Short mmCIF file of C-alpha atoms and ligand atoms in Angstrom, two decimals:
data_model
loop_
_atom_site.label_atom_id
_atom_site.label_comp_id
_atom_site.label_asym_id
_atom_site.label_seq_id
_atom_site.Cartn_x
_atom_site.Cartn_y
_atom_site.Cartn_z
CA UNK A 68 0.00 0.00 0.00
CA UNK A 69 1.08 3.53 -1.20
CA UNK A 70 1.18 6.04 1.96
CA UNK A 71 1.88 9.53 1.17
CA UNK A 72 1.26 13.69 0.66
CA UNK A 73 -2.86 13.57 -0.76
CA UNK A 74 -2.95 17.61 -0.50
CA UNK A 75 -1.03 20.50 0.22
CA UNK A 76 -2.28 23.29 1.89
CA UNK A 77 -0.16 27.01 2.49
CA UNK A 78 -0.81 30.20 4.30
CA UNK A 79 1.34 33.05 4.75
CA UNK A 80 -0.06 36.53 6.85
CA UNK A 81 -0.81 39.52 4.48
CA UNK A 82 2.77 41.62 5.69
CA UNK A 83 5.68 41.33 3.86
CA UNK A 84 9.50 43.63 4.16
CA UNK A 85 11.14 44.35 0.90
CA UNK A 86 14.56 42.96 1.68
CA UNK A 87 16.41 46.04 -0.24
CA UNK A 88 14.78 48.40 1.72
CA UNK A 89 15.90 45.92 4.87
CA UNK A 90 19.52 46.11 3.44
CA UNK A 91 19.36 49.76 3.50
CA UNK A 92 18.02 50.71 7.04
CA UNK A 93 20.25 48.46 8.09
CA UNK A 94 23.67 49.95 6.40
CA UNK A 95 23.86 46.56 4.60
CA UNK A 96 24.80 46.07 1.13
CA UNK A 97 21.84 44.96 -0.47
CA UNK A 98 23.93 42.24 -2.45
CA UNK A 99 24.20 40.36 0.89
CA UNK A 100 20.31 39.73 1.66
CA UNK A 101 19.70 39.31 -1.84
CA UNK A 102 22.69 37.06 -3.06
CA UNK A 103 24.38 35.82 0.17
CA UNK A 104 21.64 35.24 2.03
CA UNK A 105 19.02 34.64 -1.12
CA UNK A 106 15.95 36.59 0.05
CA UNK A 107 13.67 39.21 -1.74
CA UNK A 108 10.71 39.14 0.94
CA UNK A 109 10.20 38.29 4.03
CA UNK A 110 6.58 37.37 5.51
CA UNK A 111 5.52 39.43 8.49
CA UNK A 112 2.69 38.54 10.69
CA UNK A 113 0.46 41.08 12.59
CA UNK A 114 -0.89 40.07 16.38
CA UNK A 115 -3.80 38.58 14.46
CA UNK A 116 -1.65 35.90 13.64
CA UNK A 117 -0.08 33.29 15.27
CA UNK A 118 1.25 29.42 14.80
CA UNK A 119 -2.70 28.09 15.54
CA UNK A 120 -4.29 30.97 13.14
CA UNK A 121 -1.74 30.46 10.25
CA UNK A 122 -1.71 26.32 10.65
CA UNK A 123 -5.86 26.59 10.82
CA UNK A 124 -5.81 28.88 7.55
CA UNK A 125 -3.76 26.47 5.73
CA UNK A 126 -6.02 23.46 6.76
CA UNK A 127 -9.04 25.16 5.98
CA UNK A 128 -7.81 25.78 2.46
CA UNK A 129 -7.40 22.03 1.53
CA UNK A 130 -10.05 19.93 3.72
CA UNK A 131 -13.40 19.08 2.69
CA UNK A 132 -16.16 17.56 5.06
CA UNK A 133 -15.23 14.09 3.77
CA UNK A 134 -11.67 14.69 4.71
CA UNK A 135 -12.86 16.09 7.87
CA UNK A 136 -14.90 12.88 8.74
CA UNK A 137 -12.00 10.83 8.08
CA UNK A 138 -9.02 12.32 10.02
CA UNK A 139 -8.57 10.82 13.06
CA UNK A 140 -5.60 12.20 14.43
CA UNK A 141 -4.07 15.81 13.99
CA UNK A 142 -0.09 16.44 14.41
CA UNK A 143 0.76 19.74 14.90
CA UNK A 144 4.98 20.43 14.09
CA UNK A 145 5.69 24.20 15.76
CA UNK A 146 8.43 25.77 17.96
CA UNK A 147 6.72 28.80 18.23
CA UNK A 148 3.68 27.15 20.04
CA UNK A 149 1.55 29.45 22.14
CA UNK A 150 0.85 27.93 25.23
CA UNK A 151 3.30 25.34 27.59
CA UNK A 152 0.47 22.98 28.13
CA UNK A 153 -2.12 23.00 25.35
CA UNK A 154 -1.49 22.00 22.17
CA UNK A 155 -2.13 24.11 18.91
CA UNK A 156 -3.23 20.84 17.32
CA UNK A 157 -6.30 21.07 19.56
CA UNK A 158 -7.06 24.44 18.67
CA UNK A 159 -7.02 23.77 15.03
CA UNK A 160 -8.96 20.63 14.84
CA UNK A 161 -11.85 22.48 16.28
CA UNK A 162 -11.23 25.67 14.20
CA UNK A 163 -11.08 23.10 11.30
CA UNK A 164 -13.95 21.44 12.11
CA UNK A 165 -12.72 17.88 12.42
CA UNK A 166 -14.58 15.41 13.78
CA UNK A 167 -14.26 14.63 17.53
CA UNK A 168 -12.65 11.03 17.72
CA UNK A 169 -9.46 11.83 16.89
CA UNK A 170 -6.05 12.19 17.87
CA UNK A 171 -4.51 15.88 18.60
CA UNK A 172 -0.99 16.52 19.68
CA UNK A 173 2.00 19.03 19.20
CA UNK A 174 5.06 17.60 18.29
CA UNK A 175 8.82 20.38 19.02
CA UNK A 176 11.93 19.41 17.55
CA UNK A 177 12.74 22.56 16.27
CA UNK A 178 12.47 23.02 12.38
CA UNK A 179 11.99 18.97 12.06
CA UNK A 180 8.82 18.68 14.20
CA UNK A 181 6.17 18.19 10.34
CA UNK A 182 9.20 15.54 9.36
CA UNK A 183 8.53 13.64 12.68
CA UNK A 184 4.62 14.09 12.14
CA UNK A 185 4.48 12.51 8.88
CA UNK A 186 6.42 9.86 9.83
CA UNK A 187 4.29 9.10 12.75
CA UNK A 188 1.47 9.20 10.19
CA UNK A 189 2.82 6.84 7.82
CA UNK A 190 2.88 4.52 10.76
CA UNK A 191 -0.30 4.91 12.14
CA UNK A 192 -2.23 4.91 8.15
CA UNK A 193 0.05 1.58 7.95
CA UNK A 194 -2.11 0.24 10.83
CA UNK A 195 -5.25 2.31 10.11
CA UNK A 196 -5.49 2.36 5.74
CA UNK A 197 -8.83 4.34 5.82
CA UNK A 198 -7.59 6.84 8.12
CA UNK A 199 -6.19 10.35 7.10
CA UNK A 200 -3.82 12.40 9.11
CA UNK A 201 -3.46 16.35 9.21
CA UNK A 202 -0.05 17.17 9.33
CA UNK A 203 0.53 20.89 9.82
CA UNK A 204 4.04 22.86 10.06
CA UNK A 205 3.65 26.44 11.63
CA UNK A 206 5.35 29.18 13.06
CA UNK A 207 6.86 32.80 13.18
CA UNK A 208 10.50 33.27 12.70
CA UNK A 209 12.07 36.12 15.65
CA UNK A 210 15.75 36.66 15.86
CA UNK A 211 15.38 40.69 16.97
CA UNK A 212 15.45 43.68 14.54
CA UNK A 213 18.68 44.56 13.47
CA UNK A 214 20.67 41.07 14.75
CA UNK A 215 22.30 38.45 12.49
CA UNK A 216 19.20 36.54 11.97
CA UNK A 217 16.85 39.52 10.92
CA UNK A 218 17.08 38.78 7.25
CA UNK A 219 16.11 35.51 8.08
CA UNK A 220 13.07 35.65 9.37
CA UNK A 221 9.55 34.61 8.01
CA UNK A 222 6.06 33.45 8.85
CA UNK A 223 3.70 30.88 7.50
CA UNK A 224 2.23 27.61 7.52
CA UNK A 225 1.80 24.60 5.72
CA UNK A 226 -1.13 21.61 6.27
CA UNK A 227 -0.10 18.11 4.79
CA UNK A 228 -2.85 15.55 4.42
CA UNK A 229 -1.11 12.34 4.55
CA UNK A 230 -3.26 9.37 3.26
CA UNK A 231 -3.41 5.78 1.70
CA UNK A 232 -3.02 5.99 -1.89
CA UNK A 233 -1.89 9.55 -2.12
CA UNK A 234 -2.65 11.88 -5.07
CA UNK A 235 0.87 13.75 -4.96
CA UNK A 236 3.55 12.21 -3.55
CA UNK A 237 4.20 8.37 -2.31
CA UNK A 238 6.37 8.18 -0.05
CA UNK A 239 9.41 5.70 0.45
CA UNK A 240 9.81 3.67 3.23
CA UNK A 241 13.99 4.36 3.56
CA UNK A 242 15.03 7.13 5.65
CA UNK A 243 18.51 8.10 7.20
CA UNK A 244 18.65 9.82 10.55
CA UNK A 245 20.64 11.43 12.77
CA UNK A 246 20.53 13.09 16.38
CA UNK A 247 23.02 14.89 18.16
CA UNK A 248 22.92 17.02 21.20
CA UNK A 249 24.47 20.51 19.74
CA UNK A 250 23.94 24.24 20.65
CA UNK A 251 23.21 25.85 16.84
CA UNK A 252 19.85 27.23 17.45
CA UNK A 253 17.56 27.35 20.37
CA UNK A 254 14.82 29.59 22.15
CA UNK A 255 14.93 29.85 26.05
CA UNK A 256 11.35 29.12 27.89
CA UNK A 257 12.10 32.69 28.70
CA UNK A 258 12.51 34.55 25.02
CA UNK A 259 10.31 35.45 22.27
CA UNK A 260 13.52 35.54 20.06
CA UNK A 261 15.51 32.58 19.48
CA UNK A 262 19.56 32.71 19.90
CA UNK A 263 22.09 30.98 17.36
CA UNK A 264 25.47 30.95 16.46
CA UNK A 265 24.88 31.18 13.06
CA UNK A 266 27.85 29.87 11.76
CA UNK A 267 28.04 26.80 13.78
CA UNK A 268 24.88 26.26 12.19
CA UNK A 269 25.47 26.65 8.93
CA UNK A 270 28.40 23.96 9.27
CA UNK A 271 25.87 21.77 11.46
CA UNK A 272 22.92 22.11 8.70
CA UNK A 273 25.88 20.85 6.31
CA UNK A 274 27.27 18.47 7.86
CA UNK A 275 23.69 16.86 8.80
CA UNK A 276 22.79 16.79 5.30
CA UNK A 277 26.55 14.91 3.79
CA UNK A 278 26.03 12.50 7.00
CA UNK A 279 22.59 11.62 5.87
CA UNK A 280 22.71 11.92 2.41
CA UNK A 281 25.91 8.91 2.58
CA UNK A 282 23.76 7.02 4.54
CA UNK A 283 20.28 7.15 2.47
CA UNK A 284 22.61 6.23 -0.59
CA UNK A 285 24.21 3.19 1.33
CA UNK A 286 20.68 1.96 2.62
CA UNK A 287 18.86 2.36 -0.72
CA UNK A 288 21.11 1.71 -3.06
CA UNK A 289 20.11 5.12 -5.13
CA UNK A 290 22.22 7.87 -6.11
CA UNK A 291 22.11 11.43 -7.28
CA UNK A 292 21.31 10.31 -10.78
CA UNK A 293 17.74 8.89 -9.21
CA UNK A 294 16.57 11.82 -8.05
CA UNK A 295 14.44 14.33 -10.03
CA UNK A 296 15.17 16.70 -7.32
CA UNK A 297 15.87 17.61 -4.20
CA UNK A 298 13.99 19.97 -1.77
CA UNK A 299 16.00 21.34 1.16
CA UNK A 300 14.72 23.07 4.75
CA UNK A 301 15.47 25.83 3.89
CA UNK A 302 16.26 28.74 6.63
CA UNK A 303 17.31 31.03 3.45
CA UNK A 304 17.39 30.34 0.00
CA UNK A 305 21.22 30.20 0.20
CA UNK A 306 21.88 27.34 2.71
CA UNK A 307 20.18 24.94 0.19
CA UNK A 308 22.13 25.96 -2.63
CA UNK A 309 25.52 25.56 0.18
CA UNK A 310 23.88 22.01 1.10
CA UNK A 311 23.47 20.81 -2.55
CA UNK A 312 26.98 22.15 -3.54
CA UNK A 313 28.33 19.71 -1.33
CA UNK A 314 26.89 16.83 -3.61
CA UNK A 315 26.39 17.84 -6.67
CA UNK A 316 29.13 16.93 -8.49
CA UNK A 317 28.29 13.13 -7.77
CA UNK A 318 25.24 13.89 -10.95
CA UNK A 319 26.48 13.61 -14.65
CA UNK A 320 25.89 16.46 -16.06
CA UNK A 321 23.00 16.04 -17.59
CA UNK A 322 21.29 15.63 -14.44
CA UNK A 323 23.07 18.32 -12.65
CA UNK A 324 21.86 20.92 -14.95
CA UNK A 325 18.56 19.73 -14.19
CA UNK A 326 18.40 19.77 -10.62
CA UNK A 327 19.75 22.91 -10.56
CA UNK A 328 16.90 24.34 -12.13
CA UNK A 329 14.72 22.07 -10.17
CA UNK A 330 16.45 23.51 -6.97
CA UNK A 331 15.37 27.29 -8.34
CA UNK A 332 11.61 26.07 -8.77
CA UNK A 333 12.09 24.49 -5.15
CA UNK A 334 12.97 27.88 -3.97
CA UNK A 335 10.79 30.19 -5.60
CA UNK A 336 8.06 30.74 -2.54
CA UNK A 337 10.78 30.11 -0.05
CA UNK A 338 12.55 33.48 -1.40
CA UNK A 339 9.44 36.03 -0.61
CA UNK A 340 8.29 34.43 2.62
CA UNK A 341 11.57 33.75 4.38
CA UNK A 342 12.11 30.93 7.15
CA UNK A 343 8.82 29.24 7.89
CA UNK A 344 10.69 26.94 10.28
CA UNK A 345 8.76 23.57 11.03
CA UNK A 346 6.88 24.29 7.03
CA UNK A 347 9.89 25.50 5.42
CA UNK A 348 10.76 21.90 3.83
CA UNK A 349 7.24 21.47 2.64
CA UNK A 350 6.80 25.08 1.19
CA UNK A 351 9.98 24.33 -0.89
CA UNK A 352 8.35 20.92 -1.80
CA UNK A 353 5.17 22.80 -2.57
CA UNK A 354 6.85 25.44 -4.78
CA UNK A 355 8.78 23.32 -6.25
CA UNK A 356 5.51 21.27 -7.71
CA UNK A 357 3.62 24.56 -8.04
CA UNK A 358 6.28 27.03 -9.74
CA UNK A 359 8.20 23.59 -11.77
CA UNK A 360 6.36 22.44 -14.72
CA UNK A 361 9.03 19.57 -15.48
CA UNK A 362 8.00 16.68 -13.11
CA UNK A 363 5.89 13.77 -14.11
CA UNK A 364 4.72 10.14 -12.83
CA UNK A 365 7.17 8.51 -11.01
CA UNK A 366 9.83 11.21 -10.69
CA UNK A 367 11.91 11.23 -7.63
CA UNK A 368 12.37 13.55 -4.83
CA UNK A 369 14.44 13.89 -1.93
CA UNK A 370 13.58 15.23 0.98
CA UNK A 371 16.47 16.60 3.81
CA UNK A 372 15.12 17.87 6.95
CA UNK A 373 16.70 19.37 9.77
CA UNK A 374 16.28 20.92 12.86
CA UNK A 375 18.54 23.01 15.35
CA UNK A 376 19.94 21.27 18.04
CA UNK A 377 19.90 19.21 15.89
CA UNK A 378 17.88 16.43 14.29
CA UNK A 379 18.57 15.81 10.28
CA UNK A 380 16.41 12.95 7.98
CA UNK A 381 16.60 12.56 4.49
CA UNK A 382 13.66 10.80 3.20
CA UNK A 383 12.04 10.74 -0.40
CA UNK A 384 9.13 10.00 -2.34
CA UNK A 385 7.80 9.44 -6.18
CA UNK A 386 5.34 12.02 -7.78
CA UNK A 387 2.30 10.35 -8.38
CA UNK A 388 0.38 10.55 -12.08
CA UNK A 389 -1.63 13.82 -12.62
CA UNK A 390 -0.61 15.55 -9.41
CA UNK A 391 -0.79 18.91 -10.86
CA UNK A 392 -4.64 19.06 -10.95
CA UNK A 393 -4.32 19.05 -6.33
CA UNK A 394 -1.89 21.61 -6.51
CA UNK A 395 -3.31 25.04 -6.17
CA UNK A 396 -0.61 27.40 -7.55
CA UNK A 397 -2.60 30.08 -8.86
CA UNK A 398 -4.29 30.90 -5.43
CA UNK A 399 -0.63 31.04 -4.03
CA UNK A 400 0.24 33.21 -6.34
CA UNK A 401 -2.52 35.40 -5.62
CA UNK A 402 -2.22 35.19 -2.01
CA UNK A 403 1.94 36.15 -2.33
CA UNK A 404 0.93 39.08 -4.46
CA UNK A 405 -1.70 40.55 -3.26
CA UNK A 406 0.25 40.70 0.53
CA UNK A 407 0.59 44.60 1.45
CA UNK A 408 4.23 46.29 1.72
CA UNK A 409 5.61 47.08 4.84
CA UNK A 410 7.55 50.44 5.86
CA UNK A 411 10.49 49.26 7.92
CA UNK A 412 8.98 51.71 10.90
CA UNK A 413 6.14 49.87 10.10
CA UNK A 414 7.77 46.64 10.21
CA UNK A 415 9.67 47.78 13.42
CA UNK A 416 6.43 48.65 15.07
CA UNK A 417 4.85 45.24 14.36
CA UNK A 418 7.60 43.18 15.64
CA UNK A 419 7.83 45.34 19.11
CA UNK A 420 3.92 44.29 20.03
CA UNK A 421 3.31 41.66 21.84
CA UNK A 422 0.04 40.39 24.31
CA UNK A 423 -0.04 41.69 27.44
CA UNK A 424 1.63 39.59 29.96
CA UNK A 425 0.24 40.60 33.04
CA UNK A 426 -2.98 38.86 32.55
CA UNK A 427 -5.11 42.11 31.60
CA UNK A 428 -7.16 41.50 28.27
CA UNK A 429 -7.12 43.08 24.78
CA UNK A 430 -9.26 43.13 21.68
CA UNK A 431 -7.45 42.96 19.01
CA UNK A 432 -8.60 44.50 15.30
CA UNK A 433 -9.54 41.75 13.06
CA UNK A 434 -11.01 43.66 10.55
CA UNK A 435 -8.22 44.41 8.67
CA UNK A 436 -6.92 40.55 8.72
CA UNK A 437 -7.94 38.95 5.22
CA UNK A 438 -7.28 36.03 6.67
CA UNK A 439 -10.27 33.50 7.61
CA UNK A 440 -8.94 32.27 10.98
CA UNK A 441 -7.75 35.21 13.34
CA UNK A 442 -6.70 35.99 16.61
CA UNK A 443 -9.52 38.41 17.90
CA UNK A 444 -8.16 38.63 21.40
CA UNK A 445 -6.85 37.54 24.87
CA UNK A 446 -9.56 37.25 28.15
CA UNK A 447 -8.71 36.08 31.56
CA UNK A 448 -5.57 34.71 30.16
CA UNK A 449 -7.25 32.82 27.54
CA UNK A 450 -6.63 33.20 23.67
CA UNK A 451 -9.79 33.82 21.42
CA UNK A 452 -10.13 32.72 17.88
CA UNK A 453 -12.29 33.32 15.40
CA UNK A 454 -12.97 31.60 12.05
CA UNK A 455 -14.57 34.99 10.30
P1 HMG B 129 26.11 36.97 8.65
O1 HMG B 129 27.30 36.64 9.45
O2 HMG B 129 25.49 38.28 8.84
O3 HMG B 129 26.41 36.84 7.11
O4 HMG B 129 24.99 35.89 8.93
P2 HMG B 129 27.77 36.47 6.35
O5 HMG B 129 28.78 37.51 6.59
O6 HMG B 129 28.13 35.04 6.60
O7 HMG B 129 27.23 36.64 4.87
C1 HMG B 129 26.27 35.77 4.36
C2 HMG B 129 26.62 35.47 2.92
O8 HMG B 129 26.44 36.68 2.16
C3 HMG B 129 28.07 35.06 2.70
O9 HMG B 129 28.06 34.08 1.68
C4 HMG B 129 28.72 36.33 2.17
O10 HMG B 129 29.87 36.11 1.37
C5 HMG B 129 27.57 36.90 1.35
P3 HMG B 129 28.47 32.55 2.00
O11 HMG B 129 29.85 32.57 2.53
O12 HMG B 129 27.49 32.09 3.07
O13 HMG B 129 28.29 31.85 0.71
N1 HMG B 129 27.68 38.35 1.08
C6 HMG B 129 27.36 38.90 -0.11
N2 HMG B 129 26.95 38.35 -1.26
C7 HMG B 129 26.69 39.21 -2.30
N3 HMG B 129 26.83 40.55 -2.22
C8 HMG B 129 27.26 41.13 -1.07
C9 HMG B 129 27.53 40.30 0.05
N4 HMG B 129 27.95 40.53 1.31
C10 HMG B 129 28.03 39.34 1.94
N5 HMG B 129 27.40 42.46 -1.02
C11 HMG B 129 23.72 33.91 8.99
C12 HMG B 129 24.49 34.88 8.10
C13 HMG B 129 23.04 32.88 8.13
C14 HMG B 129 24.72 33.21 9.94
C15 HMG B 129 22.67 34.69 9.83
O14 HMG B 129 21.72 35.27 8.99
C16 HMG B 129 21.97 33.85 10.86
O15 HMG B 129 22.44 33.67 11.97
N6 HMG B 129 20.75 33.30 10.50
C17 HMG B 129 19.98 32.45 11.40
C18 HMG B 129 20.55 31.05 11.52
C19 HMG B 129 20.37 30.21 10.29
O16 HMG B 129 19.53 30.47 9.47
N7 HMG B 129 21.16 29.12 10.18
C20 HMG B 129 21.02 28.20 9.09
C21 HMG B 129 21.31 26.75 9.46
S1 HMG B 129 20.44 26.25 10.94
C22 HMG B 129 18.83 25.86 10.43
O17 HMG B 129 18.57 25.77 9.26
C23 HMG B 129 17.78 25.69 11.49
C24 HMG B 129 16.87 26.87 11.68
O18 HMG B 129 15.90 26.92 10.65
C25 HMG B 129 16.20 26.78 13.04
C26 HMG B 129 15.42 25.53 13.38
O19 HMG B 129 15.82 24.42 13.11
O20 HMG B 129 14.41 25.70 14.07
C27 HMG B 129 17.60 28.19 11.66
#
């Protein structure tokens, strides 16, 4: 039995920062954000949003009400959750309207907490065929205006509905792992912003990917020459293209010039919406089906995870026959352009608010939030959502 991606659903808030215009209030050479780092946009969310809002706006826009009868258990990948206790996966299975006996939990392991939620779900649909799982990758990406990270940021969800006999991508059953206890990334309980030492994890993000990449090779037999592409996590646009540099010259080169121009279709969305954390893999994935018109049945792609601290998986699946008619490209497209430009006081302004912390309320102003699924307040310490 075929287990694998049946839809892919993507939200991104309404904000966005012109990276030039970053580059310059920030004495920065342009060049750097938009050749060293590889970023022309980064998403910006306003207090309306948050990881439950964005993950419950990308759900909404791929589940119908038979989908909705049939998921049974709801896996929520964040590290920018929004409470210590409850999970966000509750919040969007009732926003989403999914049907009570089910399964909800939140799953934190940094950027690879989706990777560990699909996995999960290929296990449990093993057991389970008729059952469908909701897979959802969401958060906001902090560093702190005017740090290292800044250009890095992003915000933005994806929603994965993993099922028996998938319409888009079948997943393999080979992956290669690794876990090792290392200090690249990582958010106190404390901090809103997360700390790295940015170089160590650039090495660490590389040296994940070679260890894993050797060992997916060695267990499957299948080289660079199998694979139609490969999608990357992708923090910014440029740490992909350092990953796959690394490789690449194990491809004739035939097939390198191809997946190099598979790997700028991969990045396309990445590129305007920045670091998307936990649905950064899967927004590459999704852009590269969405922006690539190349692909057919069968065609392979790999898959390399990772997340700070660190936990790297390289995985892969095979495009299943006619999986362009699920993908919903031109209401991505839409969504990306019709997002309104930041000012960078504007920008500035956005990123100092925060909810009160001292348990007094607020009412926040929905109106202006396109989105479906918004944040319309805090009361007696308890956040209030609204599906508009
Ligand atoms: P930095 O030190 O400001 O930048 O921080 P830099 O000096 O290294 O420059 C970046 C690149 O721009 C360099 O190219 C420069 O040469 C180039 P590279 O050597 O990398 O190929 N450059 C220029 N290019 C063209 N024109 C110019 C120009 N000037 C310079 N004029 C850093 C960069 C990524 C470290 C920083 O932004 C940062 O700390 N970001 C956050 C951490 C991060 O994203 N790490 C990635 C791996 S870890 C990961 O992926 C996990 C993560 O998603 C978290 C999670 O798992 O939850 C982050």
């Amino acid at each position: 039995m075929e287990i694998g991606i049946d839809k892919i659903g993507f939200y991104t808030p309404h904000f966005y920062v012109d990276m030039e215009k970053l580059a310059h209030a920030r004495d920065t050479d342009p060049g750097k954000y938009l050749v060293g780092i590889g970023q022309e946009k980064m998403a910006v969310a306003p207090t309306t949003q948050d990881s439950v809002t964005m993950a419950a706006n990308a759900a909404l826009e791929i589940l119908d009400d038979e989908d909705k009868q049939a998921v049974d258990m709801v896996l929520f990948g964040t590290e920018t959750g929004v409470d210590h206790s409850k999970s966000g996966a509750v919040w969007v299975h009732h926003l989403a309207g999914i049907q009570p006996r089910a399964r909800a939990v939140e799953l934190k392991q940094a950027c690879y907490g989706a990777t560990a939620a699909i996995q999960l779900a290929m296990g449990h649909i093993a057991l389970n065929p008729e059952s469908k799982v909701l897979v959802l990758g969401s958060d906001i990406a902090k560093y702190g205006l005017r740090s290292g990270g800044e250009p890095t940021q992003g915000a933005g969800a994806v929603a994965l509905l993993i099922s028996a006999n998938p319409r888009i991508l079948a997943l393999d059953k080979e992956q290669a792992l690794l876990t090792e206890d290392i200090m690249d990334f990582w958010r106190p309980i404390h901090s809103d912003k997360a700390f790295v030492d940015g170089k160590f994890s650039n090495e660490s993000y590389i040296k994940f990917f070679t260890t894993v990449w050797n060992e997916y090779k060695e267990k499957t037999g299948r080289t660079l020459d199998d694979m139609a592409a490969i999608c990357f996590h992708l923090p910014y646009t440029k740490m992909g293209r350092k990953a796959f540099r690394a490789i690449i010259d194990e491809a004739s080169e035939e097939v390198q010039e191809s997946l190099k121009e598979r790997y700028e279709e991969s990045i396309a969305y990445n590129k305007v919406v920045g670091n998307i954390y936990t649905g950064s893999l899967y927004l590459s994935l999704l852009s590269l089906l969405e922006q690539g018109e190349e692909l057919t049945e069968g065609a392979r792609i790999g898959l390399f995870s990772y997340g700070s601290g660190a936990v790297g998986e390289f995985f892969s699946g095979t495009l299943k026959a006619g999986y362009q008619q699920y993908m919903l490209g031109e209401k991505h497209q839409e969504m990306l352009d019709n997002r309104k430009e930041l000012s960078i006081e504007e920008y500035e302004d956005i990123f100092e608010q925060s909810l009160p912390t001292d348990g007094s309320a607020i009412e926040l102003e929905v109106e202006e939030d396109p989105a479906p699924v918004v944040l319309a307040g805090v009361r007696d310490e308890i956040r209030e959502y609204i599906n508009k």
